[in-house]
Amino acid sequence: MIAVDWAGLIGVIVWIATVLFAMEIILRAKFVRVTGVPRMMGWVRAVNGYLRTPAGLINMIAVLAIPIPTLAGLSDQSARLFGLFWVLKYARYSAGLVLLGRVLRNAADSLLSVMLGFLIVLIAAANAMYLLEGESQPDQFGSIPLAMWWAIVTLTTTGYGDVTPLTVLGRLLGGIVMVCGIAMFGLMAGILASGFADELRRREFLQTWDLVARVPFFHDLGADKIAAVARLLKRREMSAGQVVMRRGQSGDAMYFVVEGEVEVDLVSGPVRLAHGQFFGEMALITGEPRSVTVTAKEPCLLLELDVADFRQLAGDSPELLRAIADEAGRRRS
Ligand code: CMP
């Protein structure tokens, strides 16, 4: 049987990957446009420019991750451990991580303020503990760096219990530090949670904005009005055959068709409504139940305007209300 040298094979694969990553940098840099310089200089500048972008920097780290430890004299096996940095290359393909990156960037100021507070409490707690417990427990609190270990374990509420204060004042301080720790982590969680919510809302707003701008009915509105309308409308997806509203139901919303077609089941025969048209307005205007059943005939993308937002929009943009009411009048006649 042929014995396979797995370690050697992995080594070859790792080096081939490193060379491919280096080639990737050169190819990607090709798309950084540099004009007005000699061809060769253009390439050098392009690579230089690309390496200054976050993606370029990560790609460079991936290329150097194994060669540098190898040149520094590490064994092949130990150097390969640095291949861990390759994971960074693929982080940007994860939508969740990209979102996290944006949230961290947006909330950086607030997070840094909390971390600064954390650092101040940490240093103050270590100093105070050194003064309070340094004499009675010199092994544990005999210096500020030693006391720092207790401070960090307590402030992060980890509480190994390997070092504990013995004096009454020391214990009192311990309690205060624990409460500070919980408050700071709560604060950070709050900042991140609201950052995520803001980011998701922003994305949804941009998507809705895009959809609203595609509906001819809103074409005449100015950018500020479109923004106001986009804040009120919600994206709704309907599958083929799904009943959007049933005759006799009370009306709680009207809809604008962005994609697909719906069928209005009139007594005189079905009528189709497609891109740019709206329905469900009659019940909102008159307060009466739905006049007919409306069904999605194919997968549809709709924008929903609920009754409260309809009233707000009508107040803000009387010209829109007039256009909707005129169409409702035509449909009734
Ligand atoms: P509403 O009565 O709230 O719910 C059913 C909807 O079907 C109605 O509002 C109108 O939007 C729509 N509809 C009613 N009659 C017609 C018609 N003749 N043509 C197109 N749509 C209609």
Coordinates of C-alpha atoms and ligand atoms in Angstrom, one line a residue, residues 245 264 266 273 279-283 290-292 294 331, ligand 1:
M245 CA -58.8 41.0 1.2
V264 CA -60.5 42.0 -8.2
L266 CA -66.2 42.0 -9.5
L273 CA -54.6 45.3 -11.3
F279 CA -56.7 48.8 -4.2
G280 CA -58.4 48.6 -0.8
E281 CA -58.9 52.4 -0.7
M282 CA -62.7 52.3 -0.7
A283 CA -63.2 50.9 2.7
R290 CA -64.6 45.6 1.7
S291 CA -66.7 45.8 -1.5
V292 CA -65.2 42.8 -3.3
V294 CA -59.0 40.6 -4.1
R331 CA -64.5 52.5 -9.7
Ligands
CMP1 P1 -62.3 48.0 -0.9 O1 -63.7 48.0 -1.0 O2 -61.7 48.5 0.3 O3 -61.8 46.5 -1.1 C1 -61.9 45.9 -2.3 C2 -61.2 46.7 -3.4 O4 -61.3 46.4 -4.7 C3 -61.8 48.1 -3.4 O5 -61.6 48.7 -2.1 C4 -61.2 48.7 -4.6 O6 -59.9 49.1 -4.3 C5 -61.1 47.5 -5.5 N1 -62.2 47.7 -6.5 C6 -63.5 47.7 -6.3 N2 -64.1 47.9 -7.5 C7 -63.1 48.0 -8.4 C8 -63.2 48.2 -9.9 N3 -64.3 48.4 -10.5 N4 -62.0 48.2 -10.5 C9 -60.8 48.0 -9.8 N5 -60.8 47.8 -8.5 C10 -61.9 47.8 -7.8

